[in-house]
């Protein structure tokens, strides 16, 4: 590693200091015959003083005395740098550093790796380590691609827990340090009491000075506790302006009393708590300095007299960017810089002509407008700050894993929490939110301002079936009329307002009269929920919005705000935010209703339940291994804990041709998971209603079995697979002649009244063939010996049993009584009737019976011959909806605030019935045969109380009441052939769950270790 030239010198000087204490008194500069006599340093107050005032004076002295007068001037200059520009720009910055020895850089747009490499180069070339800064109010993502974007300060103004903002400040600081950044120009402490402010607005915490102060103080402390300097801006207060200082010079025509009581209040409070630096704004403030067209940055009465004198600020004073039109249009480069220096600023930000600036400052010294001693004092202050931020021990930035480090799971979860806490519910008529009942709703999801599917719509669809509609900003009258007519068919409209302009200066934020009128009429016509994804002031431009059934403000538009707004609507999370500004007479400062979360699934990260994302990466590895070894072409994996989905990913493709990637919304053939998701679900519901008894017989519920050897089989034995039923019957073989062709009156290539049931493409079975299947089951012999034999037969009969008990068709009963109330709308038989094939994952290429790729129809032959509807196989769905059903089981019959299955029913069914006899099954559910067995039917660490089921096609689901876990693994391992059993050999499904158990154990050990400490 190349060392800085100054470090070598520093080492020599400090060595000399060790042998003689006379160095400081005898060291000579080019401007002085002897160094100034040292005086006792003032006592450092760690509570109120800027932290760098306690910097190591030896390092500061050693560097300071190595500098020429010109180089001391240069330490006060900070130049703009971009990591998204060409090599000529990169080299030009290098030239300025090596030629003029500038003191620092402010980075603007670019990328993290590129900026890191540039920083490393520039630091190596610099005589004195460079102070690197960034304007990152909402984190590095404000300037750099591929990095975190935390919420705008306006959103954070609605939080009630300042600890979260402190954590954000600390995390932003850690990311800054990882990037070699030493100063973040944040927080914005402007009190935004002007809704039409074109430059501050959403960048401010609030219109309330106390709220601004509390939030700013937390942000500041979070950063400075990590040794990154905070910078309060824009002094003396930019919140009540109507001109963008980037474009012109705003006029603040206020009284001094007003400035003292409002604008200056947050600055004074932060200064009293150790604020490290301040950025001075470009504003004309006659009450403080009545010089025409003079920006506050260039005003000595404001910078020196007020900020440094009256307020006693000892930290670094930065100018705002000196190329902004608020100052640049009045003075040329160099001249504007020297004026800023004369006003009292310590650091000149965005100096555009370094050579001229140094010349102008030297001219000012010569003209006695400023002394060399003043320059030296400011130089020392800069050097002290450099030592405090760690530049005395500079190390190059390591670029390996840089992007991953900057997007670490802790930061992602923190961002999630910040947004969740900020989302604000402003209207909730008749407590419509969270939505309580799903099965009576017909929901339209309307995207206003866009014609592409939104993250908000996708988020809503996780909870129930929604139909998407779009209202383009330029919609014609005819299109508006058609949309209005279409929406009348729905009893709930959830409208998201998108693509809003961010700045208040746009006037209407991009809301067109057509959009406004349409939404106003819609709200009056039918129940409408509105989520505003943009600057909260835009609510004032939506006419009649306060009449909506519910109004949600999210403050900005991104995937996370849309995700969490959808969760709030359905009760995954609760509403907590408070409005930080007054938007209109209807929506005022402090408004914000609260609701409870936990009604339905929340979608979050492992950190939300005390786990670490990094400890679940083994899931990705195991599934990747299975795909690489062609154990399955793709998969869906979902893990939920404590009612929160903490892991939900899709892997691979539908088939090995790698054409269609698996999506979370794709449907899989559940195979035998159908048993616990259909037959057992119905039996448990009926049991709770007193209409089904596991100690009653099959003949009691199904007269068809009377007189057979199955009439007196008890359901307790049937559901534990010890009723001596045959494992299965190859029904399809009875339909095939010796020459391989189908027998007459069995199948046809086209559907008709006599052949209505689709078995596969171009294959329809006779409407009465099901009777033959039931007769075959009835006449089948029982096993000679008692004991456990897994059997499909009773589950094939289950639809008949349910229909006999209820008088309702099996699928209708399930959908109306279980699936629709919990929002599990993709759980369905014969998915080809409702979904495009692009969303349905194919299973086997059947070369024996159906002679085709099975796509959209059930894999199991028996279920196929029953028209795709059976109690042992045939159910399709995605992992999310299957998990809802499993969460219902975990909750012992409740989900979404509704009791679906009577209390204690699921817990009774999931108990081991005959463990003493060696049968470890529960009623319908599988349980760990031998807990701890590495190659068993359950994860080795799964407790004995856990239960679930697996499916032949490569599906698996498991429920763990002890750890409050729900696990779903969906795959099509039978593609292209069922002969492929690699998935079982690899134990992928159970090993994935074992990763979760190991993560739980690790988290528990860490908690115990912390409690001991």
Coordinates of C-alpha atoms in Angstrom, one line a residue, residues 104-414:
X104 CA -11.7 17.7 0.0
X105 CA -14.2 16.4 -2.5
X106 CA -17.9 16.3 -2.7
X107 CA -19.2 13.4 -4.7
X108 CA -22.3 13.6 -6.8
X109 CA -24.0 11.1 -9.1
X110 CA -22.4 7.8 -9.9
X111 CA -21.8 4.3 -8.6
X112 CA -20.3 2.9 -5.4
X113 CA -17.5 0.8 -6.9
X114 CA -16.5 3.5 -9.4
X115 CA -16.5 6.2 -6.6
X116 CA -14.5 3.9 -4.3
X117 CA -11.8 3.4 -7.0
X118 CA -11.6 7.1 -7.7
X119 CA -11.4 7.9 -4.0
X120 CA -8.5 5.4 -3.5
X121 CA -6.7 7.0 -6.4
X122 CA -7.2 10.5 -5.2
X123 CA -6.3 9.7 -1.6
X124 CA -3.0 8.2 -2.7
X125 CA -2.2 11.2 -4.8
X126 CA -3.0 13.8 -2.1
X127 CA -0.4 15.2 0.1
X128 CA -3.0 15.5 2.9
X129 CA -5.8 13.0 3.2
X130 CA -8.9 14.4 1.5
X131 CA -12.1 15.0 3.4
X132 CA -14.7 13.2 1.3
X133 CA -18.3 14.4 1.5
X134 CA -21.7 13.5 0.1
X135 CA -25.1 15.1 0.0
X136 CA -26.9 12.0 1.2
X137 CA -30.0 13.1 3.1
X138 CA -31.8 9.8 2.6
X139 CA -28.6 7.8 2.4
X140 CA -26.1 7.0 -0.3
X141 CA -29.0 6.2 -2.7
X142 CA -29.6 10.0 -3.0
X143 CA -26.4 10.1 -5.2
X144 CA -25.2 6.6 -6.0
X145 CA -26.9 3.7 -7.9
X146 CA -27.0 0.3 -6.4
X147 CA -27.3 1.7 -2.8
X148 CA -29.9 2.1 -0.1
X149 CA -32.5 4.8 -0.3
X150 CA -34.0 5.5 3.2
X151 CA -37.2 7.4 3.5
X152 CA -37.4 11.1 2.8
X153 CA -37.2 13.2 5.9
X154 CA -40.9 14.2 5.5
X155 CA -41.9 10.5 5.9
X156 CA -39.7 10.2 8.9
X157 CA -41.4 13.3 10.4
X158 CA -44.4 11.1 11.0
X159 CA -42.5 8.5 13.1
X160 CA -43.1 8.6 16.9
X161 CA -40.0 6.5 17.7
X162 CA -36.8 8.7 17.3
X163 CA -34.7 5.6 18.1
X164 CA -35.3 4.3 14.6
X165 CA -34.0 7.6 13.1
X166 CA -30.9 7.3 15.3
X167 CA -30.4 3.8 14.0
X168 CA -30.8 5.1 10.4
X169 CA -28.2 7.8 11.1
X170 CA -25.8 5.2 12.4
X171 CA -26.4 2.9 9.5
X172 CA -25.9 5.7 7.0
X173 CA -22.7 6.6 8.7
X174 CA -21.5 3.0 8.6
X175 CA -22.2 3.0 4.9
X176 CA -20.4 6.3 4.5
X177 CA -17.4 4.9 6.2
X178 CA -17.5 1.8 4.0
X179 CA -17.3 4.2 1.1
X180 CA -14.6 6.4 2.5
X181 CA -17.0 9.3 3.1
X182 CA -16.4 11.5 6.2
X183 CA -19.1 14.1 6.1
X184 CA -22.8 13.6 5.1
X185 CA -24.6 16.9 4.4
X186 CA -27.6 16.0 6.6
X187 CA -29.9 16.4 8.3
X188 CA -32.1 19.0 6.8
X189 CA -33.3 21.0 9.8
X190 CA -35.4 23.5 7.8
X191 CA -38.9 23.9 9.2
X192 CA -41.1 23.5 6.2
X193 CA -43.9 25.8 6.9
X194 CA -44.6 26.7 3.2
X195 CA -46.4 24.0 1.3
X196 CA -45.3 25.6 -2.0
X197 CA -41.6 25.4 -1.2
X198 CA -40.0 24.2 -4.4
X199 CA -36.7 23.1 -3.0
X200 CA -37.2 21.8 0.6
X201 CA -40.7 20.3 1.0
X202 CA -40.3 16.5 1.3
X203 CA -36.7 17.0 2.4
X204 CA -37.8 18.6 5.7
X205 CA -39.0 16.6 8.7
X206 CA -42.0 18.7 9.5
X207 CA -43.6 22.1 9.8
X208 CA -43.3 21.9 13.5
X209 CA -39.9 23.1 14.9
X210 CA -40.0 20.7 17.9
X211 CA -40.6 17.7 15.6
X212 CA -37.9 18.9 13.3
X213 CA -35.5 19.2 16.2
X214 CA -36.2 15.8 17.7
X215 CA -35.8 14.0 14.4
X216 CA -32.7 16.0 13.4
X217 CA -31.0 15.4 16.7
X218 CA -31.6 11.7 16.4
X219 CA -30.2 11.6 12.9
X220 CA -27.2 13.8 13.9
X221 CA -26.3 11.7 16.9
X222 CA -26.6 8.4 14.9
X223 CA -24.0 9.6 12.4
X224 CA -21.6 11.3 14.8
X225 CA -21.6 8.4 17.2
X226 CA -20.1 6.5 14.3
X227 CA -17.5 9.3 13.6
X228 CA -19.2 10.7 10.5
X229 CA -19.7 14.4 10.7
X230 CA -23.3 15.6 10.4
X231 CA -24.1 18.9 8.8
X232 CA -27.3 20.8 9.7
X233 CA -28.7 22.7 6.8
X234 CA -29.7 25.2 5.4
X235 CA -28.7 27.9 7.8
X236 CA -30.5 30.0 8.9
X237 CA -33.6 28.2 7.6
X238 CA -34.8 27.5 4.1
X239 CA -38.2 26.1 4.9
X240 CA -40.4 29.1 4.1
X241 CA -39.2 30.0 0.6
X242 CA -40.9 30.0 -2.8
X243 CA -37.8 30.2 -5.0
X244 CA -35.4 27.3 -5.6
X245 CA -31.9 28.5 -4.7
X246 CA -30.4 26.3 -7.3
X247 CA -32.1 28.6 -9.8
X248 CA -32.4 32.0 -8.1
X249 CA -32.0 33.9 -4.8
X250 CA -34.9 33.4 -2.4
X251 CA -36.0 36.3 -0.3
X252 CA -36.8 35.8 3.3
X253 CA -38.6 38.9 4.4
X254 CA -39.2 37.9 8.0
X255 CA -38.8 39.7 11.3
X256 CA -35.9 38.8 13.6
X257 CA -38.3 37.5 16.2
X258 CA -39.8 35.1 13.6
X259 CA -36.3 33.8 12.7
X260 CA -35.3 33.4 16.3
X261 CA -38.5 31.6 17.3
X262 CA -38.9 29.3 14.3
X263 CA -36.1 28.9 11.8
X264 CA -33.1 29.2 14.2
X265 CA -34.6 27.0 16.9
X266 CA -33.5 23.6 15.5
X267 CA -30.0 24.9 14.8
X268 CA -29.6 26.2 18.3
X269 CA -30.7 22.9 19.8
X270 CA -28.4 20.8 17.6
X271 CA -25.5 23.1 18.4
X272 CA -26.2 22.6 22.1
X273 CA -25.8 18.9 21.6
X274 CA -22.5 18.7 19.7
X275 CA -23.4 19.4 16.1
X276 CA -20.3 19.0 14.0
X277 CA -21.0 21.3 11.0
X278 CA -23.5 23.6 9.4
X279 CA -24.2 24.4 5.8
X280 CA -25.1 28.0 5.0
X281 CA -27.9 28.6 2.5
X282 CA -28.1 31.0 -0.4
X283 CA -30.9 33.3 0.7
X284 CA -31.4 37.0 0.9
X285 CA -32.5 38.0 4.5
X286 CA -32.9 41.7 4.8
X287 CA -33.5 41.6 8.6
X288 CA -30.0 40.2 9.0
X289 CA -28.2 41.8 6.1
X290 CA -30.0 44.3 3.8
X291 CA -27.3 44.3 1.1
X292 CA -29.3 43.9 -2.2
X293 CA -28.9 40.5 -3.9
X294 CA -26.5 39.3 -1.3
X295 CA -26.9 35.6 -0.4
X296 CA -26.6 34.7 3.3
X297 CA -23.6 32.5 2.3
X298 CA -21.7 35.7 1.5
X299 CA -22.9 37.7 4.4
X300 CA -20.5 38.4 7.3
X301 CA -23.4 39.6 9.6
X302 CA -25.0 36.2 9.1
X303 CA -22.1 33.8 9.0
X304 CA -19.6 35.5 11.4
X305 CA -21.8 37.7 13.5
X306 CA -24.9 35.5 13.9
X307 CA -23.7 31.9 13.4
X308 CA -20.2 32.1 14.9
X309 CA -20.6 35.0 17.2
X310 CA -24.1 35.2 18.6
X311 CA -24.9 31.5 18.4
X312 CA -21.3 30.6 19.4
X313 CA -21.0 27.8 16.8
X314 CA -17.5 26.2 16.9
X315 CA -17.9 23.5 14.3
X316 CA -17.1 23.6 10.6
X317 CA -19.1 26.0 8.5
X318 CA -19.7 24.9 4.9
X319 CA -21.1 27.0 2.2
X320 CA -23.9 25.6 0.1
X321 CA -22.7 24.8 -3.4
X322 CA -21.1 27.9 -4.9
X323 CA -22.1 27.0 -8.4
X324 CA -25.8 27.4 -7.5
X325 CA -27.5 30.3 -9.2
X326 CA -28.5 31.9 -5.9
X327 CA -24.9 33.1 -5.8
X328 CA -23.3 32.1 -9.1
X329 CA -25.4 34.5 -11.2
X330 CA -24.1 37.5 -9.2
X331 CA -20.4 36.7 -9.0
X332 CA -17.9 34.7 -11.1
X333 CA -16.0 31.7 -9.9
X334 CA -13.1 32.6 -7.6
X335 CA -14.8 35.9 -6.6
X336 CA -17.8 34.2 -5.1
X337 CA -15.4 31.9 -3.2
X338 CA -13.4 34.6 -1.6
X339 CA -16.6 36.5 -0.7
X340 CA -17.8 33.3 1.1
X341 CA -14.5 33.0 2.9
X342 CA -14.6 36.6 4.0
X343 CA -18.1 36.1 5.3
X344 CA -16.7 33.6 7.7
X345 CA -17.3 30.2 6.1
X346 CA -14.7 27.6 6.8
X347 CA -15.1 25.4 3.7
X348 CA -15.9 26.4 0.2
X349 CA -18.2 23.8 -1.4
X350 CA -18.1 23.3 -5.1
X351 CA -15.3 25.6 -6.0
X352 CA -15.4 25.7 -9.8
X353 CA -12.1 27.5 -10.4
X354 CA -9.4 26.4 -7.9
X355 CA -6.6 28.4 -9.3
X356 CA -8.5 31.7 -9.4
X357 CA -10.0 31.1 -6.0
X358 CA -6.5 30.7 -4.4
X359 CA -5.3 33.8 -6.2
X360 CA -8.3 35.8 -5.1
X361 CA -7.8 34.7 -1.5
X362 CA -4.2 35.6 -1.6
X363 CA -5.2 39.0 -3.0
X364 CA -7.6 39.4 -0.1
X365 CA -4.8 38.6 2.4
X366 CA -2.6 41.1 0.8
X367 CA -5.4 43.7 0.9
X368 CA -5.8 42.9 4.6
X369 CA -9.4 41.8 4.1
X370 CA -8.5 38.6 5.9
X371 CA -5.3 37.6 7.7
X372 CA -3.2 34.6 7.3
X373 CA -3.9 33.8 10.9
X374 CA -7.6 33.5 10.1
X375 CA -6.8 31.2 7.2
X376 CA -4.5 29.1 9.5
X377 CA -7.2 28.8 12.2
X378 CA -9.7 27.5 9.7
X379 CA -7.2 25.2 8.2
X380 CA -6.5 23.7 11.7
X381 CA -10.2 23.3 12.2
X382 CA -10.4 21.3 9.0
X383 CA -7.4 19.2 9.9
X384 CA -8.9 18.5 13.4
X385 CA -12.1 17.3 11.7
X386 CA -10.0 15.1 9.4
X387 CA -8.2 13.5 12.4
X388 CA -11.5 12.9 14.2
X389 CA -13.1 11.1 11.2
X390 CA -10.0 8.8 11.0
X391 CA -8.0 10.3 8.2
X392 CA -4.9 10.1 10.3
X393 CA -5.1 6.3 9.8
X394 CA -6.4 6.3 6.2
X395 CA -6.8 2.9 4.6
X396 CA -7.9 2.3 1.0
X397 CA -11.5 1.2 0.4
X398 CA -11.9 -2.5 -0.2
X399 CA -14.1 -2.9 -3.3
X400 CA -14.8 -6.6 -3.0
X401 CA -18.3 -7.2 -1.7
X402 CA -18.8 -3.4 -1.6
X403 CA -22.3 -3.3 -3.1
X404 CA -23.5 -6.2 -0.9
X405 CA -22.1 -4.5 2.2
X406 CA -23.9 -1.3 1.4
X407 CA -27.2 -3.3 0.9
X408 CA -26.8 -5.4 4.0
X409 CA -29.9 -7.2 5.5
X410 CA -29.8 -5.0 8.7
X411 CA -30.1 -1.9 6.6
X412 CA -32.8 -3.4 4.5
X413 CA -34.8 -4.4 7.6
X414 CA -34.2 -1.0 9.1

